[in-house]
Short mmCIF file of C-alpha atoms and ligand atoms in Angstrom, two decimals:
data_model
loop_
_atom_site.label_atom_id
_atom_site.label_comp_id
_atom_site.label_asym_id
_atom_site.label_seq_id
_atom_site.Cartn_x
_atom_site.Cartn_y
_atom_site.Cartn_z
CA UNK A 201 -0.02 -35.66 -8.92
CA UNK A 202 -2.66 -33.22 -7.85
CA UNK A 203 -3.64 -30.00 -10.14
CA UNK A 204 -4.65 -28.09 -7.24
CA UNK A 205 -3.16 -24.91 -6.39
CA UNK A 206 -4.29 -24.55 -3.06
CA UNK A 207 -3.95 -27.10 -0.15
CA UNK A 208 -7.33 -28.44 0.89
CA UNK A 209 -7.21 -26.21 4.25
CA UNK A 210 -6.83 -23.10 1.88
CA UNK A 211 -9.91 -24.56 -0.10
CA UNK A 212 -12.15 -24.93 2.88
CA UNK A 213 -11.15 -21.41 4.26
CA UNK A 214 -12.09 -19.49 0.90
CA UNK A 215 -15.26 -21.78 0.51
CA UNK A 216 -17.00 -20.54 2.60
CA UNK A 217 -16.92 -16.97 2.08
CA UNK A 218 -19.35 -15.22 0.54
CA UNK A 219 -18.26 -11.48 0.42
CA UNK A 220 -20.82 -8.85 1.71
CA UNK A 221 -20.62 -5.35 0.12
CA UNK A 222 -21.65 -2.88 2.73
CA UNK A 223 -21.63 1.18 1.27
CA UNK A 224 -21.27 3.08 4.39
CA UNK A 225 -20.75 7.40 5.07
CA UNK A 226 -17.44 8.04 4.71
CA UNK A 227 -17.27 11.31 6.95
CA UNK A 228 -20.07 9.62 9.25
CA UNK A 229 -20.14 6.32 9.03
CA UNK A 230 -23.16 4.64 10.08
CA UNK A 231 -23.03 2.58 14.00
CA UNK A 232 -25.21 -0.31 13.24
CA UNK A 233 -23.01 -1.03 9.76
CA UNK A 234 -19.73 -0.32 11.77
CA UNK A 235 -21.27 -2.67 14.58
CA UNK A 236 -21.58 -5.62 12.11
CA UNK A 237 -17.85 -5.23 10.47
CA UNK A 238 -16.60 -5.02 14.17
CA UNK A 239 -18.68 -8.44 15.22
CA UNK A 240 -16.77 -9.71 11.91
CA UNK A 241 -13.26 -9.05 13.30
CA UNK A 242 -14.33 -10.02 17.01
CA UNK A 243 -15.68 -13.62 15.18
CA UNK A 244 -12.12 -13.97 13.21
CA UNK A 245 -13.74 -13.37 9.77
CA UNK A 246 -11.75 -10.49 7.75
CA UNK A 247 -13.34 -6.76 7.01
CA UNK A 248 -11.62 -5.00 3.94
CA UNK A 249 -11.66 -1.26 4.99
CA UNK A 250 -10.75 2.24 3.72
CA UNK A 251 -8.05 4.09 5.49
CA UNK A 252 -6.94 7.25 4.45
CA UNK A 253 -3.71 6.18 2.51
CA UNK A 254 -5.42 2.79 0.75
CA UNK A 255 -8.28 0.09 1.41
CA UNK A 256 -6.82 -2.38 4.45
CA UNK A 257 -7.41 -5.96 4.97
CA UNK A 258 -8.32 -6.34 8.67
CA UNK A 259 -8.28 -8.81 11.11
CA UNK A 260 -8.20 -9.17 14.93
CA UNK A 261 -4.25 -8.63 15.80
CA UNK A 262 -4.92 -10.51 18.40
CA UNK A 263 -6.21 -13.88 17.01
CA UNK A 264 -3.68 -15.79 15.14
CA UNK A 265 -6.24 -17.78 12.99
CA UNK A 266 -7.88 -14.68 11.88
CA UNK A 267 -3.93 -13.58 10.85
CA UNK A 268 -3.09 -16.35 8.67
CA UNK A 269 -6.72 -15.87 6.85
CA UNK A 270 -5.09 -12.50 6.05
CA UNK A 271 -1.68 -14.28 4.60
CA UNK A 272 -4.29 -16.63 2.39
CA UNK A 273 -6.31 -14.27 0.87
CA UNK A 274 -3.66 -12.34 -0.55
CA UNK A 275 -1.67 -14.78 -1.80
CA UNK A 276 1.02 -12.93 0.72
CA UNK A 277 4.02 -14.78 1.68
CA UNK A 278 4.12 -15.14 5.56
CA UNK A 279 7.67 -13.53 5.48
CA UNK A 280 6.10 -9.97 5.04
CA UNK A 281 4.92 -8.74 7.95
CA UNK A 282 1.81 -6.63 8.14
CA UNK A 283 0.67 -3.14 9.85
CA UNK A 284 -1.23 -3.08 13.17
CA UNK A 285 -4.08 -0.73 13.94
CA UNK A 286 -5.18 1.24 16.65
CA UNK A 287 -7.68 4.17 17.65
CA UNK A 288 -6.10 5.67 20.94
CA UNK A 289 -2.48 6.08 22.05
CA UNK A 290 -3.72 4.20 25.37
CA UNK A 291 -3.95 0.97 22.61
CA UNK A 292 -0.37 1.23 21.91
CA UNK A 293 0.78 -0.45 24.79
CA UNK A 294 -1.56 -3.84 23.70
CA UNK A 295 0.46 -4.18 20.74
CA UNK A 296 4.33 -2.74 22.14
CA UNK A 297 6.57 -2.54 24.86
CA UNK A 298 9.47 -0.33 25.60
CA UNK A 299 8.12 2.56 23.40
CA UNK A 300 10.60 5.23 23.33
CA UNK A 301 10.18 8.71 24.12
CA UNK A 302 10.46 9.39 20.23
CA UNK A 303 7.61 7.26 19.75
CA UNK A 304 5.19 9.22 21.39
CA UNK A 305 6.54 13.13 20.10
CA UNK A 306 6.11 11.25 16.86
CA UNK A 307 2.68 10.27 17.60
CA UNK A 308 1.42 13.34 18.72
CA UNK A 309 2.35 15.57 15.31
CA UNK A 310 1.60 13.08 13.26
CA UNK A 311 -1.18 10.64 14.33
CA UNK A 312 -4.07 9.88 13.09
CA UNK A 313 -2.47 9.89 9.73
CA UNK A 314 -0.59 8.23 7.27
CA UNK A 315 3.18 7.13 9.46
CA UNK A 316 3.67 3.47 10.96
CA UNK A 317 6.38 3.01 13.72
CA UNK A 318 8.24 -0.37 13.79
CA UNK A 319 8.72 -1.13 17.14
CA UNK A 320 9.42 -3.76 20.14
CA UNK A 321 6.13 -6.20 19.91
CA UNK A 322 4.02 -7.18 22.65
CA UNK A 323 3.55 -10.84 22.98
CA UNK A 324 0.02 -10.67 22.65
CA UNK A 325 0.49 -9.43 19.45
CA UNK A 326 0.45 -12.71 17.13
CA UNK A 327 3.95 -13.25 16.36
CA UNK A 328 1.95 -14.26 12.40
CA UNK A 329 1.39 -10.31 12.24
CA UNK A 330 4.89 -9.66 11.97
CA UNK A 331 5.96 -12.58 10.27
CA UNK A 332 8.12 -13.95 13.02
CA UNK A 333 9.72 -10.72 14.04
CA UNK A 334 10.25 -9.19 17.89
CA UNK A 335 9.13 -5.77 16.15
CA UNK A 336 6.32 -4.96 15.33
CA UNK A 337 4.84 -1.90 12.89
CA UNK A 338 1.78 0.33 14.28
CA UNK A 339 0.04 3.37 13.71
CA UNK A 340 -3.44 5.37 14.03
CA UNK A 341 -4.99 5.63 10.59
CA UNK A 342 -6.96 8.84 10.49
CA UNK A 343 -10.33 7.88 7.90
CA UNK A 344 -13.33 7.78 10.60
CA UNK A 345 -14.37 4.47 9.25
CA UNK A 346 -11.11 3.34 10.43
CA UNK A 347 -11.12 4.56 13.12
CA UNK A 348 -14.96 3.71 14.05
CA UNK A 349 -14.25 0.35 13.05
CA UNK A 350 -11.21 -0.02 15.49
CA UNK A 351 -13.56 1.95 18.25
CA UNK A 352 -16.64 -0.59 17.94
CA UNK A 353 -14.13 -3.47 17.85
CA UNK A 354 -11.74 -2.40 20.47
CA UNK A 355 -8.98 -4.89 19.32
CA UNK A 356 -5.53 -3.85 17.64
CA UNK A 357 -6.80 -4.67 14.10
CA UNK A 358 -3.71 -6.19 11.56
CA UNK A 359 -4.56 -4.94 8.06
CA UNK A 360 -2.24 -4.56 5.15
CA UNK A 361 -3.46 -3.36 1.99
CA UNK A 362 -6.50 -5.24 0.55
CA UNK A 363 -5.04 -6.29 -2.96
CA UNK A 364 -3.93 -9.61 -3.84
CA UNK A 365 0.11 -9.94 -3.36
CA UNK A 366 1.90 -8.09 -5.78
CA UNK A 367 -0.95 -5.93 -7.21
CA UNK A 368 -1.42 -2.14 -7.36
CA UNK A 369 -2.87 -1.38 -3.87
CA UNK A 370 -6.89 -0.68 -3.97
CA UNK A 371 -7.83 2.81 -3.81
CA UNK A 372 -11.27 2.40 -4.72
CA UNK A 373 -14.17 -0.53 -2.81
CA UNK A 374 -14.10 -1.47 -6.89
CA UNK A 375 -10.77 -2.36 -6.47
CA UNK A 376 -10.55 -4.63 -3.35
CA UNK A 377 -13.84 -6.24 -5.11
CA UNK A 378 -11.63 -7.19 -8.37
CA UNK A 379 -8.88 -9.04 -6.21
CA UNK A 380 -10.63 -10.42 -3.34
CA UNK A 381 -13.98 -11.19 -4.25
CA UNK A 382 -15.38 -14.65 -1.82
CA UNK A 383 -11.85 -14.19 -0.32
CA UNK A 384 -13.08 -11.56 2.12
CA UNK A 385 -16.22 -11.52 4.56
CA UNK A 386 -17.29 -7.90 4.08
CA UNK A 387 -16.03 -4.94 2.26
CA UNK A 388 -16.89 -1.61 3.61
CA UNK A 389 -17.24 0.55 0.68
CA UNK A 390 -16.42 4.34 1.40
CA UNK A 391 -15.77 5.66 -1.53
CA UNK A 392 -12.49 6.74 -2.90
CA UNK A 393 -9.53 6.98 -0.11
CA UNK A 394 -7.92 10.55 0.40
CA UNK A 395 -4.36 9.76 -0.12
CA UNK A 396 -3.66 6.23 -2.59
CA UNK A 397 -0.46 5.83 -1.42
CA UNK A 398 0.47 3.58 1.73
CA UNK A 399 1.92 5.00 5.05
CA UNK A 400 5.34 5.63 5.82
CA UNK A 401 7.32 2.94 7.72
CA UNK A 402 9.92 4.31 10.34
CA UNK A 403 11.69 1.81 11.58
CA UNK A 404 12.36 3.45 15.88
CA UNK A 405 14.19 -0.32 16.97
CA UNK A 406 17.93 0.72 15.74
CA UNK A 407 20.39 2.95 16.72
CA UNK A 408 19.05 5.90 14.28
CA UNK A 409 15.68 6.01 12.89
CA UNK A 410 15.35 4.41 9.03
CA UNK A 411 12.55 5.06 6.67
CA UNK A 412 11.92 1.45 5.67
CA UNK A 413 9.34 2.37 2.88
CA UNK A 414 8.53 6.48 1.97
CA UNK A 415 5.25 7.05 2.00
CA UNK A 416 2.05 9.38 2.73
CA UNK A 417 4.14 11.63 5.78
CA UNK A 418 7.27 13.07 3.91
CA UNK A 419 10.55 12.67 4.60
CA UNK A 420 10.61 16.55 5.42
CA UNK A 421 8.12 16.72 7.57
CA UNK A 422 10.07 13.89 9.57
CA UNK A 423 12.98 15.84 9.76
CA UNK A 424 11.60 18.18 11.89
CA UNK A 425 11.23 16.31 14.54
CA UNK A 426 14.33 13.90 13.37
CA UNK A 427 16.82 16.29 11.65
CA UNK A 428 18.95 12.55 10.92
CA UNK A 429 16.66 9.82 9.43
CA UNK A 430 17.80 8.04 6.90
CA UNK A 431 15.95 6.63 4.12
CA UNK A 432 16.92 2.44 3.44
CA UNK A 433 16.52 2.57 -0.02
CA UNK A 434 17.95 -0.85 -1.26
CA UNK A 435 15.59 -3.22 -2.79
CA UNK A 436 16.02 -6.91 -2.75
CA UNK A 437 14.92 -10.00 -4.86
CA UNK A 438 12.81 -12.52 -4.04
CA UNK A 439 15.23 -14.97 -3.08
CA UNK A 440 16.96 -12.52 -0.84
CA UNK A 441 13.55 -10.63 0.80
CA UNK A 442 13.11 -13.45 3.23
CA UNK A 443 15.72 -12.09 5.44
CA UNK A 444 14.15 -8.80 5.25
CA UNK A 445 10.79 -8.22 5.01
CA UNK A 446 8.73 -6.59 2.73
CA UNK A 447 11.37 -4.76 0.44
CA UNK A 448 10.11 -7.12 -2.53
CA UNK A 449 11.43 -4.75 -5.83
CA UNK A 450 8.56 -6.48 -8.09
CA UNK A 451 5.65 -5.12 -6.01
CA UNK A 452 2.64 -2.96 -6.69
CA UNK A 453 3.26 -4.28 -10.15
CA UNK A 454 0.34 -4.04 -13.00
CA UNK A 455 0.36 -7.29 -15.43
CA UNK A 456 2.11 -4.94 -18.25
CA UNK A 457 5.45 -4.44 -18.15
CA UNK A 458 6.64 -1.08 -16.83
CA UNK A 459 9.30 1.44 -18.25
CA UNK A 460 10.14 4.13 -15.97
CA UNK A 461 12.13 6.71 -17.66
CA UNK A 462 13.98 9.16 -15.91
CA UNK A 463 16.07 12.54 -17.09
CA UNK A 464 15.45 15.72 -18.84
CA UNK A 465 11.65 16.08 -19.83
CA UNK A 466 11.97 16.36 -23.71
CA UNK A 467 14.59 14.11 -24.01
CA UNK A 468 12.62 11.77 -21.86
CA UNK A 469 9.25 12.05 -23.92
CA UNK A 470 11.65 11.61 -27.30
CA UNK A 471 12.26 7.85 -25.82
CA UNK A 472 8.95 7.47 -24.71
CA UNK A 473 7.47 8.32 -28.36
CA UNK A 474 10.26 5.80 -29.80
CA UNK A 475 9.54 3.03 -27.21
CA UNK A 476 5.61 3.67 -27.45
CA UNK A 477 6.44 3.08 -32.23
CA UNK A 478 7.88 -0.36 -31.02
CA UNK A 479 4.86 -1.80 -29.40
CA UNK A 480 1.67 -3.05 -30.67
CA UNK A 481 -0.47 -1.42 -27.43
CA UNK A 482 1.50 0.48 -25.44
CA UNK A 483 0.24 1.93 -22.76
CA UNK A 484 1.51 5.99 -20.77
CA UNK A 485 0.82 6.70 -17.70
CA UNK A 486 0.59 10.53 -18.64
CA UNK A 487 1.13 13.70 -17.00
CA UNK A 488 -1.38 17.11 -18.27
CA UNK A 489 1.52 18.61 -19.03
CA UNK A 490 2.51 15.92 -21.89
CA UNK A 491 -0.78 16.06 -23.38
CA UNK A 492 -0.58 15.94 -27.03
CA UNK A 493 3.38 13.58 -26.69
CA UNK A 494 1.79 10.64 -27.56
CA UNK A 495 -1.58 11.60 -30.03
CA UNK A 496 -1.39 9.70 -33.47
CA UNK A 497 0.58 6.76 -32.12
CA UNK A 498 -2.47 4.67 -30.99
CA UNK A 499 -1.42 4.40 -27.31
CA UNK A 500 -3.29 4.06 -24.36
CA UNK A 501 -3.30 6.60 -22.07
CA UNK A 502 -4.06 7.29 -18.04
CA UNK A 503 -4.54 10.31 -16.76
CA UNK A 504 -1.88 11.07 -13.28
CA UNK A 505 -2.82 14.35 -13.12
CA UNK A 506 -0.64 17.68 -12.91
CA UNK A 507 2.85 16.89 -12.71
CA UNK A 508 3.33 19.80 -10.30
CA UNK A 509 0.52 18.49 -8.42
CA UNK A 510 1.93 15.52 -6.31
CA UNK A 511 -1.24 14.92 -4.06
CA UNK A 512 -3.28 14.50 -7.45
CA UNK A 513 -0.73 12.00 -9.03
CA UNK A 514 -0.29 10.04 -5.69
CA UNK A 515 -4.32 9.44 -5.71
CA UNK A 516 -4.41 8.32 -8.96
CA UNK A 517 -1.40 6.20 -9.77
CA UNK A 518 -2.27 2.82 -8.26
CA UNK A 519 -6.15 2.93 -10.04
CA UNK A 520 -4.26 4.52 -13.37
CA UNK A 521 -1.98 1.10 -13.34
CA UNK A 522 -4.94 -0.68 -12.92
CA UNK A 523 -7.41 1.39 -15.56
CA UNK A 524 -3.89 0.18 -18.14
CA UNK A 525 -3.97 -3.20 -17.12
CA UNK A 526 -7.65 -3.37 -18.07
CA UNK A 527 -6.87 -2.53 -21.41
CA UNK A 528 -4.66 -4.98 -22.38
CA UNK A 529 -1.59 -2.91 -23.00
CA UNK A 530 1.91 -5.07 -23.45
CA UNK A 531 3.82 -2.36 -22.04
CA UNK A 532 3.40 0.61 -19.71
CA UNK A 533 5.75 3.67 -19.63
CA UNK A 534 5.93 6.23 -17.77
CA UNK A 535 8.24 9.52 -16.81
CA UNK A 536 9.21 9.65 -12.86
CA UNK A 537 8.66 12.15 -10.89
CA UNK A 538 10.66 14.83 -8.44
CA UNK A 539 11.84 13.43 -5.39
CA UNK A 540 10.67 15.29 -2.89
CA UNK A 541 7.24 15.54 -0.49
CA UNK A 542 5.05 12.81 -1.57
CA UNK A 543 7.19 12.48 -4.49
CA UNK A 544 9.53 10.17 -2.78
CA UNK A 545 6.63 7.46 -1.96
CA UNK A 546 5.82 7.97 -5.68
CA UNK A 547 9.07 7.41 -6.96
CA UNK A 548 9.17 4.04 -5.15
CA UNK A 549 5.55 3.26 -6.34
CA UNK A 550 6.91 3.35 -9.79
CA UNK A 551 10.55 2.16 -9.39
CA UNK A 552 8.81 -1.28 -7.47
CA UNK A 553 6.18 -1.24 -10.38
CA UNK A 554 9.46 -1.34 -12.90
CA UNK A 555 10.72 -3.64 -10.96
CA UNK A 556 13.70 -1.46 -10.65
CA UNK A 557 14.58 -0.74 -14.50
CA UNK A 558 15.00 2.83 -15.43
CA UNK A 559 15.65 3.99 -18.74
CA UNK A 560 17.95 7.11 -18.43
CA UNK A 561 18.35 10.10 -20.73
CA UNK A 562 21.76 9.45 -21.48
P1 AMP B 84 1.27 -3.25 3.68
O1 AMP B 84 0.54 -3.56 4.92
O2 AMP B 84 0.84 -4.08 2.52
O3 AMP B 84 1.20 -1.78 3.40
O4 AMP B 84 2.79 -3.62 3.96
C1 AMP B 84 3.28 -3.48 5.27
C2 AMP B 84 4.74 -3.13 5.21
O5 AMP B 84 5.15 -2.72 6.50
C3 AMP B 84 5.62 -4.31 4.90
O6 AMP B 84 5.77 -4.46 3.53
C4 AMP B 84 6.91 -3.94 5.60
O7 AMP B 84 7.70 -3.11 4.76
C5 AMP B 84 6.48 -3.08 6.75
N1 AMP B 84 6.56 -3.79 8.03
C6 AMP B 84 5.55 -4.33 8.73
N2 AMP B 84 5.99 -4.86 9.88
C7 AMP B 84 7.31 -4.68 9.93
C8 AMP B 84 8.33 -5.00 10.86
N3 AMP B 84 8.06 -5.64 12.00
N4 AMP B 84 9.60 -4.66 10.56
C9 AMP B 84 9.87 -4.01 9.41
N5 AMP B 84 8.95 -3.66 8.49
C10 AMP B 84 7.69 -3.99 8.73
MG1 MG B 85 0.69 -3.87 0.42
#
């Protein structure tokens, strides 16, 4: 009996990387630094970036060793599929084939930005990048680092968020440091990311279009151009993810355990208070509005930001879980929010964090 954890190909792989911090101009980012995180994709090494929704995890789409490095460094399971990258519309045919006409009215109101179609792969697509699927999921991130860095490359680039598997998704350079540090060849570091929640997934390969995971385009704002979308909104277990990927409920989980508590907002912060009496560090993720709830009771607390302000909450929430984490709470409870704009990605953030528990008002 060995006590490794890793298999000696795994040990060799993360051996010998020594991870290179690079700060770099978020609104202009620099062409000799892009050049060198671009001649790290081309070589197969991996280049943690920022995009505008979180920090990715690139790699050449293309090369199915530089893939799998992806797979290992997160701890990901090779069932869940990741997001390909591209800078041009032109770049969409490299990594799909019979692209509907939806596809591209799609594309043009809402790329660069924060949507990702699923559709048919092309084979030269690594069939690692989507897990073993015949689709695959694209889009055009809009963060000019991201995009310079897919320019100067000119290779789809495969990049799912740069965490390790299972953890709040990296918002800040800080972030992807703490999970992936000597997992990762560089890390361009441009500061905070815009959005801090990850794109939306529309799935385009079935007979009506499904939102496979809400995210940083709204489900309104897709209506307009698809008045009948439907959101999938079923979560699965571990065992039964494998058949479907990436619909893991325990995901973007902090250590604590989470308590998402949902109903009428007094009510609500009357079962906080009580829950928050019965632990020896709890921990709120806290809304301005709730302010003074929790004072006295020697809890933790987070800052989301204005509960009316969805944009605010969205950037904060994933480095909030992580800011609780750091201080050792036991448990973390929070109250969910409205379901609607970005609210719907946020609502999932937190249901997945709670592994789908919610305590209800009545
Ligand atoms: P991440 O890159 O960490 O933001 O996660 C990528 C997500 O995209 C996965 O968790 C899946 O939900 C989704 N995804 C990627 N490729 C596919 C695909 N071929 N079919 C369905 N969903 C996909
Ligand atoms: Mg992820």
């Amino acid at each position: 009996q060995h006590a490794l954890a890793m298999t000696p190909e795994q040990v060799t792989s993360r051996s010998i990387m020594q991870t290179q911090l690079i700060k770099i101009n978020p609104a202009h980012p620099e062409s000799d630094l892009i050049q060198i995180a671009a001649q790290k994709i081309l070589d197969g090494g991996l280049v943690a970036f920022p995009t505008e929704t979180v920090y990715g995890l690139g790699a050449n789409a293309l090369d199915g060793d530089a893939v799998s490095r992806i797979f290992t460094a997160k701890g990901r399971p090779s069932s869940d599929p990741l997001i390909v990258h591209i800078h041009s519309l032109d770049q969409l045919n490299q990594v799909a084939i019979e692209i509907p006409d939806l596809a591209y009215r799609l594309a043009e109101k809402f790329w660069s930005g924060p949507l990702t179609l699923v559709l048919q792969r092309n084979e030269s697509i690594t069939p690692a990048v989507s897990a073993g699927l015949n689709t695959v999921a694209v889009r055009m991130p809009s963060h000019p680092i991201a995009l310079a860095l897919l320019r100067s490359a000119n290779v789809p680039i495969a990049a799912p968020s740069a965490n390790l598997f299972s953890r709040p998704s990296p918002t800040t350079a800080q972030h992807v440091l703490e999970d992936l540090n000597d997992r990762v060849d560089i890390i361009l570091d441009g500061g905070r990311v815009n959005i801090g929640v990850e794109s939306t997934v529309l799935d385009l390969t079935q007979s009506i279009s499904v939102v496979l995971r809400p995210g940083g385009t709204s489900l309104e704002a897709l209506r307009q151009v698809i008045p009948n979308c439907v959101v999938r909104n079923t979560y699965l277990n571990a065992e039964e993810s494998a058949s479907s990927p990436g619909m893991l409920i325990k995901h973007y989980s902090p250590r604590a355990k989470v308590l998402l508590f949902d109903g009428e907002r007094e009510s609500v912060l009357r079962l906080m208070v009580d829950e928050a009496r019965r632990h020896h560090r709890a921990g709120v993720l806290l809304f301005d509005e709730d302010g003074e709830e929790f004072d006295g009771l020697g809890v933790s607390v987070s800052r989301l930001g204005s509960e009316s302000n969805l944009a605010e909450i969205a950037n904060n929430l994933f480095s909030a879980m992580r800011d609780l984490d750091q201080k050792n709470v036991d448990v973390i409870l929070v109250r969910g929010v409205k379901r609607e704009g970005l609210g719907l990605a946020i609502w999932d953030r937190l249901l997945r964090a709670a592994e789908g528990n919610v305590i209800r008002d009545t």
